[in-house]
Amino acid sequence: MTPAGPGEEESGAAARASSRAAADHAVAEDLAQPVQVEPAGHQYARPRAAFLAGMKAVLPFLFGTVPFGLVTGIATKAAGLSAGASVVMTMMVFAGTAQIASLPLLAAGAPGLVVVLTAFIINLRFVIYSATAAPFFKHLPLRWRFALGYFMTDTGFALFMRRVANQPQMRYRHYYFLGSGMTVASVWLLTAVIGVMAGSRVPAGWHLEFAATLGILALLAPFVRSKPDFTAAAVGGAVALATSSLPLKLGLVAGAIAGIAAGVLAEQVFRPKSEGAAR
Amino acid sequence: MSQVDSYGWTLWLIIVGMAFVTILNRAGFILLSGKFTLPPRVQRALKYAPAGALAAIAVPDIFMSQGHIDVSFENVRLIAGLFSFSIAVLARSTLPAIIGGMLALHALQRWL
């Protein structure tokens, strides 16, 4: 199994300093770089060894987590949330892309349901991760599975799938997953809190709330390198703009749904010829 | 300027709601213990949700000015946004893009 579709986002999906890996291939590219991994078939002797190995594997990706956490913290505060609400939101939602995406909506006073629905749509990619990872964790008690779900990140998922690719029965694999997930979560929360504190000191005249919009644009950037992703974004944006007069910010939902449909269609159109011939 | 205060206590409800749908997406299938799987076709479609949804937020945000579409140099958020997006695409880096975009916004506001 290949790490299918580690999307963009939050908790440091990028290896290079501050580069946001928003598209599948971007993370795949990062993961293709040589990283120290245990020899194939290696079994961890103790849970702690697996946990530490997970921590170690995720370290290079933290260069992406740090600036993203800072930006999220600053933008959340700048959108008008109190410092307390900003920190609680970061901790509970633990999904930077969804959080950044919600900020312009909150600042504009969009209905709460639309804000929640937007977070849901943006985090739909986690459904793919969850479905892919589920068979590896089905033997665990509910408590464990809940924790593993909470600590699911783009990077953590990609690293885990690569680690267990040739070794589905790897011992203490859930500790490996938790090691990377908890490391990202800690760094993410810490940098976001620093961002909130920094954001509190910035005068309103700096228009820092615009940083959230710029953050969304930066998250979109890697999508231009994949034709179906680019099509999804272009159609999603165009439809949302055309329907922006709809009440309750529903144009946003219309755009997102149109974007998904366009991406699927584009995937058919741009499919490599060799693959098409093989069918 | 920000209307966040108008939510009052419902802001906490929104945060809890966002957290709930996110954990649902993240943990749903893991909690189901692999008893159900997702058809490959659905998995492929879900891949495009972030691109579609993010663009649906950002595009109206920079193209609209005071309630209508404004594609001109008067729309400083559009110019600064496109500038920032170009940096993000070319430099493949977030922080320079955001700093560049903020500087562009302030420069344009001063000169136009």
Coordinates of C-alpha atoms in Angstrom, one line a residue:
Chain A
M1 CA 0.0 0.0 0.0
T2 CA 1.3 3.4 -0.9
P3 CA 0.6 6.4 1.3
A4 CA -2.5 7.3 -0.7
G5 CA -3.2 11.0 -0.8
P6 CA -1.5 12.6 2.1
G7 CA -3.2 15.9 1.5
E8 CA -2.0 19.2 2.6
E9 CA -2.3 20.9 5.7
E10 CA -1.9 21.5 9.2
S11 CA 0.3 19.6 11.4
G12 CA 3.4 19.8 9.2
A13 CA 2.7 18.0 6.0
A14 CA 5.9 19.4 4.6
A15 CA 9.5 18.5 5.1
R16 CA 11.2 21.6 3.9
A17 CA 11.2 24.6 6.2
S18 CA 7.8 26.2 6.0
S19 CA 6.8 24.6 2.7
R20 CA 3.2 23.6 2.8
A21 CA 2.7 20.3 1.0
A22 CA -0.9 20.7 -0.2
A23 CA -1.1 18.0 -2.8
D24 CA -0.5 14.3 -2.9
H25 CA 2.6 14.5 -5.0
A26 CA 4.2 17.1 -2.8
V27 CA 4.2 14.9 0.2
A28 CA 5.2 11.9 -1.9
E29 CA 8.1 13.9 -3.1
D30 CA 9.2 14.8 0.5
L31 CA 8.8 11.2 1.6
A32 CA 10.9 10.0 -1.3
Q33 CA 13.9 11.7 0.2
P34 CA 16.1 9.3 2.1
V35 CA 15.1 9.1 5.7
Q36 CA 16.6 6.7 8.2
V37 CA 14.3 3.8 8.6
E38 CA 14.7 0.5 10.4
P39 CA 15.6 -2.4 8.1
A40 CA 12.6 -4.2 6.6
G41 CA 11.0 -6.7 8.9
H42 CA 12.5 -5.0 12.0
Q43 CA 10.3 -5.6 15.1
Y44 CA 10.4 -3.2 18.0
A45 CA 11.3 -4.9 21.3
R46 CA 9.2 -2.6 23.4
P47 CA 6.4 -0.1 23.0
R48 CA 8.7 2.7 23.9
A49 CA 11.1 1.8 21.1
A50 CA 8.2 2.0 18.6
F51 CA 7.0 5.3 20.1
L52 CA 10.5 6.9 19.9
A53 CA 10.9 5.6 16.3
G54 CA 7.7 7.4 15.4
M55 CA 8.9 10.6 17.1
K56 CA 12.2 10.4 15.2
A57 CA 10.6 9.8 11.9
V58 CA 8.4 12.9 12.1
L59 CA 11.2 15.3 13.2
P60 CA 12.2 16.6 9.7
F61 CA 8.5 17.4 9.1
L62 CA 8.4 19.7 12.1
F63 CA 10.1 22.4 10.0
G64 CA 6.7 22.7 8.3
T65 CA 4.7 22.5 11.5
V66 CA 6.4 25.4 13.3
P67 CA 5.6 28.3 10.8
F68 CA 2.2 26.8 10.2
G69 CA 1.4 26.8 13.9
L70 CA 2.6 30.4 14.2
V71 CA 0.5 31.6 11.3
T72 CA -2.6 29.8 12.6
G73 CA -2.2 31.3 16.0
I74 CA -1.6 34.8 14.8
A75 CA -4.5 34.6 12.3
T76 CA -6.9 33.2 14.8
K77 CA -6.2 36.0 17.2
A78 CA -6.3 38.6 14.4
A79 CA -9.8 37.3 13.3
G80 CA -11.1 38.7 16.5
L81 CA -11.2 35.7 18.8
S82 CA -10.1 36.1 22.4
A83 CA -6.8 34.5 23.3
G84 CA -8.7 31.8 25.3
A85 CA -11.0 30.9 22.5
S86 CA -8.0 30.9 20.1
V87 CA -6.1 28.4 22.2
V88 CA -9.2 26.2 22.9
M89 CA -10.0 26.1 19.2
T90 CA -6.5 25.1 18.3
M91 CA -6.4 22.4 20.9
M92 CA -9.9 20.9 20.2
V93 CA -10.0 21.2 16.5
F94 CA -6.3 20.3 16.0
A95 CA -6.6 20.9 12.2
G96 CA -4.9 24.0 10.9
T97 CA -6.4 24.1 7.5
A98 CA -9.9 23.9 8.8
Q99 CA -9.2 26.5 11.5
I100 CA -7.6 29.0 9.0
A101 CA -10.5 28.4 6.6
S102 CA -13.0 29.2 9.3
L103 CA -11.5 32.5 10.2
P104 CA -12.7 34.7 7.4
L105 CA -16.1 33.2 7.8
L106 CA -16.2 33.9 11.6
A107 CA -14.9 37.5 11.0
A108 CA -17.8 38.0 8.5
G109 CA -20.3 36.6 10.9
A110 CA -21.3 33.6 8.8
P111 CA -23.8 31.2 10.3
G112 CA -22.3 28.7 12.7
L113 CA -23.6 25.7 10.8
V114 CA -21.8 26.9 7.6
V115 CA -18.6 27.3 9.6
V116 CA -18.9 23.8 10.9
L117 CA -19.9 22.4 7.5
T118 CA -16.8 24.0 6.0
A119 CA -14.5 22.4 8.6
F120 CA -16.2 19.1 7.8
I121 CA -15.7 19.4 4.0
I122 CA -12.0 20.5 4.4
N123 CA -11.3 17.6 6.7
L124 CA -13.0 15.1 4.5
R125 CA -9.6 13.9 3.4
F126 CA -9.1 12.4 6.9
V127 CA -11.9 10.0 6.1
I128 CA -9.6 8.4 3.5
Y129 CA -6.8 8.2 6.0
S130 CA -9.0 6.8 8.6
A131 CA -10.5 4.1 6.3
T132 CA -7.0 3.2 5.1
A133 CA -5.5 2.9 8.6
A134 CA -8.4 1.3 10.3
P135 CA -7.5 -2.4 9.5
F136 CA -4.1 -1.9 11.2
F137 CA -5.8 -0.9 14.5
K138 CA -8.9 -3.1 14.6
H139 CA -7.5 -5.3 17.4
L140 CA -7.2 -2.4 19.8
P141 CA -9.6 -1.3 22.5
L142 CA -11.9 1.7 21.8
R143 CA -9.9 4.0 24.0
W144 CA -6.8 3.4 21.9
R145 CA -8.6 3.8 18.6
F146 CA -10.1 7.1 19.7
A147 CA -6.6 8.4 20.6
L148 CA -5.2 7.2 17.3
G149 CA -8.0 9.0 15.5
Y150 CA -7.5 12.2 17.3
F151 CA -3.8 12.2 16.5
M152 CA -4.3 11.5 12.8
T153 CA -2.3 14.0 10.7
D154 CA -1.3 14.2 7.1
T155 CA 2.3 13.6 7.9
G156 CA 1.7 10.9 10.6
F157 CA -0.5 9.0 8.3
A158 CA 2.0 9.1 5.4
L159 CA 4.9 8.0 7.6
F160 CA 2.9 5.2 9.2
M161 CA 1.7 3.8 5.9
R162 CA 5.3 3.8 4.6
R163 CA 6.6 2.1 7.8
V164 CA 4.0 -0.7 7.7
A165 CA 3.9 -1.1 3.9
N166 CA 6.0 -4.3 3.9
Q167 CA 5.1 -5.3 7.5
P168 CA 1.4 -5.1 8.2
Q169 CA 1.8 -7.1 11.4
M170 CA 4.5 -4.8 12.8
R171 CA 4.5 -5.1 16.6
Y172 CA 3.5 -2.0 18.6
R173 CA 2.6 -0.2 15.4
H174 CA 0.0 1.9 17.3
Y175 CA 2.8 3.2 19.5
Y176 CA 4.7 4.2 16.4
F177 CA 1.7 6.1 15.1
L178 CA 1.1 7.8 18.4
G179 CA 4.8 8.8 18.7
S180 CA 4.6 10.8 15.5
G181 CA 1.1 12.1 16.1
M182 CA 1.7 13.3 19.6
T183 CA 5.0 15.0 18.6
V184 CA 3.3 16.9 15.9
A185 CA 0.4 17.8 18.2
S186 CA 2.7 19.2 20.9
V187 CA 4.8 21.3 18.6
W188 CA 1.6 22.5 16.8
L189 CA -0.1 23.6 20.0
L190 CA 3.0 25.2 21.4
T191 CA 3.7 27.2 18.2
A192 CA 0.0 28.2 17.9
V193 CA 0.0 29.5 21.5
I194 CA 3.1 31.5 20.7
G195 CA 1.3 32.8 17.6
V196 CA -1.8 33.8 19.6
M197 CA 0.4 35.7 22.1
A198 CA 2.3 37.4 19.2
G199 CA -1.0 38.3 17.5
S200 CA -2.3 40.0 20.7
R201 CA 0.5 42.5 20.5
V202 CA 0.0 43.5 16.9
P203 CA -2.0 46.8 16.3
A204 CA -5.3 46.4 14.4
G205 CA -3.9 48.8 11.7
W206 CA -1.7 46.0 10.4
H207 CA -4.7 44.2 9.0
L208 CA -3.4 40.9 10.2
E209 CA -6.8 39.3 9.6
F210 CA -5.8 39.2 6.0
A211 CA -3.1 36.7 6.9
A212 CA -5.8 34.0 7.2
T213 CA -6.8 34.6 3.6
L214 CA -3.2 34.6 2.5
G215 CA -2.7 31.3 4.5
I216 CA -5.6 29.7 2.6
L217 CA -4.0 30.9 -0.7
A218 CA -0.7 29.4 0.3
L219 CA -2.3 26.1 1.1
L220 CA -3.8 26.2 -2.3
A221 CA -0.5 26.8 -4.1
P222 CA 0.7 23.2 -4.3
F223 CA -2.6 22.2 -6.1
V224 CA -1.5 24.1 -9.2
R225 CA 1.0 21.3 -9.9
S226 CA -1.7 18.6 -10.4
K227 CA -4.2 19.1 -13.2
P228 CA -7.2 17.5 -11.4
D229 CA -6.4 19.4 -8.2
F230 CA -6.1 22.6 -10.1
T231 CA -9.4 22.0 -11.9
A232 CA -11.1 21.3 -8.5
A233 CA -9.7 24.6 -7.1
A234 CA -10.5 26.7 -10.2
V235 CA -14.1 25.4 -10.5
G236 CA -14.6 25.6 -6.7
G237 CA -13.5 29.2 -6.6
A238 CA -15.4 30.2 -9.7
V239 CA -18.7 28.6 -8.6
A240 CA -18.3 30.1 -5.1
L241 CA -17.7 33.6 -6.6
A242 CA -20.7 33.2 -9.0
T243 CA -23.0 32.1 -6.2
S244 CA -21.6 34.5 -3.5
S245 CA -24.9 36.3 -3.4
L246 CA -26.6 33.2 -2.0
P247 CA -27.7 33.7 1.7
L248 CA -25.9 32.0 4.6
K249 CA -22.7 31.8 2.7
L250 CA -24.1 28.8 0.9
G251 CA -22.1 29.7 -2.2
L252 CA -19.1 28.4 -0.3
V253 CA -20.7 24.9 0.0
A254 CA -21.8 25.0 -3.6
G255 CA -18.3 25.8 -4.7
A256 CA -16.8 23.1 -2.6
I257 CA -19.2 20.4 -4.0
A258 CA -18.7 21.7 -7.6
G259 CA -14.9 21.6 -7.0
I260 CA -15.0 17.9 -5.9
A261 CA -17.1 17.0 -9.0
A262 CA -14.8 18.9 -11.3
G263 CA -11.8 17.2 -9.8
V264 CA -13.3 13.7 -10.4
L265 CA -14.2 14.6 -14.0
A266 CA -10.7 16.1 -14.6
E267 CA -9.1 13.0 -13.3
Q268 CA -10.9 11.0 -16.0
V269 CA -9.9 13.5 -18.7
F270 CA -6.3 13.9 -17.7
R271 CA -5.7 10.2 -17.0
P272 CA -2.5 9.1 -18.6
K273 CA -3.1 7.5 -22.0
S274 CA -1.2 4.3 -21.2
E275 CA -3.5 3.7 -18.2
G276 CA -6.5 4.3 -20.4
A277 CA -5.3 1.9 -23.0
A278 CA -4.9 -0.8 -20.4
R279 CA -8.5 -0.8 -19.4
Chain B
M1 CA -14.5 45.3 12.2
S2 CA -14.6 41.6 13.0
Q3 CA -18.0 40.3 13.8
V4 CA -16.7 37.5 15.9
D5 CA -18.1 39.2 19.1
S6 CA -21.6 39.0 17.7
Y7 CA -21.5 35.2 18.2
G8 CA -21.3 35.5 22.0
W9 CA -21.4 32.1 23.7
T10 CA -22.4 30.4 20.4
L11 CA -18.8 30.7 19.4
W12 CA -18.0 28.0 21.8
L13 CA -20.7 25.8 20.2
I14 CA -19.1 26.4 16.8
I15 CA -15.7 25.4 18.2
V16 CA -17.2 22.2 19.7
G17 CA -19.0 21.5 16.4
M18 CA -15.8 22.0 14.4
A19 CA -14.0 19.7 16.8
F20 CA -16.8 17.1 16.6
V21 CA -16.9 16.9 12.8
T22 CA -13.1 16.8 12.6
I23 CA -12.8 13.9 15.0
L24 CA -15.7 12.2 13.2
N25 CA -13.7 12.4 9.9
R26 CA -10.4 11.4 11.5
A27 CA -11.5 8.6 13.8
G28 CA -14.8 7.4 12.2
F29 CA -13.5 4.4 10.3
I30 CA -10.9 3.6 13.0
L31 CA -13.6 3.5 15.6
L32 CA -15.6 1.2 13.3
S33 CA -12.7 -1.3 13.5
G34 CA -12.5 -1.8 9.8
K35 CA -16.0 -3.3 9.7
F36 CA -16.9 -1.0 6.9
T37 CA -14.7 0.3 4.1
L38 CA -15.0 3.1 1.7
P39 CA -15.5 2.4 -2.1
P40 CA -12.4 3.5 -4.0
R41 CA -14.5 5.8 -6.1
V42 CA -15.6 7.7 -3.0
Q43 CA -12.0 7.8 -1.8
R44 CA -10.9 9.4 -5.0
A45 CA -13.6 12.0 -4.9
L46 CA -12.8 13.0 -1.3
K47 CA -9.2 13.8 -2.4
Y48 CA -10.5 16.9 -4.1
A49 CA -12.4 18.3 -1.1
P50 CA -9.5 20.4 0.3
A51 CA -8.7 22.1 -3.1
G52 CA -12.4 22.8 -3.9
A53 CA -13.3 24.1 -0.4
L54 CA -10.2 26.2 0.1
A55 CA -10.6 27.9 -3.3
A56 CA -14.3 28.4 -2.5
I57 CA -13.3 30.4 0.6
A58 CA -10.3 32.3 -0.8
V59 CA -11.5 33.3 -4.3
P60 CA -14.6 35.3 -3.2
D61 CA -12.6 36.6 -0.3
I62 CA -10.2 38.4 -2.5
F63 CA -12.3 39.1 -5.6
M64 CA -15.2 40.7 -3.8
S65 CA -14.9 44.2 -2.5
Q66 CA -17.8 45.9 -0.7
G67 CA -20.3 43.4 -1.8
H68 CA -19.5 43.0 -5.5
I69 CA -16.8 41.5 -7.7
D70 CA -14.0 44.0 -8.3
V71 CA -11.3 43.0 -10.7
S72 CA -9.2 46.2 -10.8
F73 CA -6.1 47.7 -9.2
E74 CA -8.5 49.4 -6.8
N75 CA -9.0 46.0 -5.2
V76 CA -5.8 45.9 -3.1
R77 CA -6.7 42.6 -1.5
L78 CA -6.9 41.0 -4.9
I79 CA -3.6 42.3 -6.0
A80 CA -1.9 41.5 -2.7
G81 CA -3.5 38.0 -2.7
L82 CA -2.4 37.2 -6.2
F83 CA 1.1 38.4 -5.4
S84 CA 1.3 36.3 -2.3
F85 CA -0.1 33.2 -4.2
S86 CA 2.6 33.6 -6.8
I87 CA 5.3 33.6 -4.2
A88 CA 3.7 30.5 -2.6
V89 CA 3.7 28.7 -6.0
L90 CA 7.1 29.7 -7.1
A91 CA 9.0 29.5 -3.7
R92 CA 6.9 26.5 -2.5
S93 CA 7.0 28.2 0.9
T94 CA 4.3 29.6 3.2
L95 CA 5.9 32.1 5.4
P96 CA 7.6 34.3 2.7
A97 CA 4.2 34.2 0.8
I98 CA 2.3 35.5 3.8
I99 CA 4.8 38.1 4.7
G100 CA 5.1 39.3 1.1
G101 CA 1.3 39.5 0.8
M102 CA 1.0 41.5 3.9
L103 CA 3.7 43.9 2.8
A104 CA 2.1 44.2 -0.6
L105 CA -1.3 45.0 1.0
H106 CA 0.2 47.8 3.1
A107 CA 2.3 49.2 0.2
L108 CA -0.8 49.3 -2.1
Q109 CA -3.0 50.9 0.6
R110 CA -0.4 53.6 1.0
W111 CA 0.1 54.4 -2.7
L112 CA -3.3 53.9 -4.2

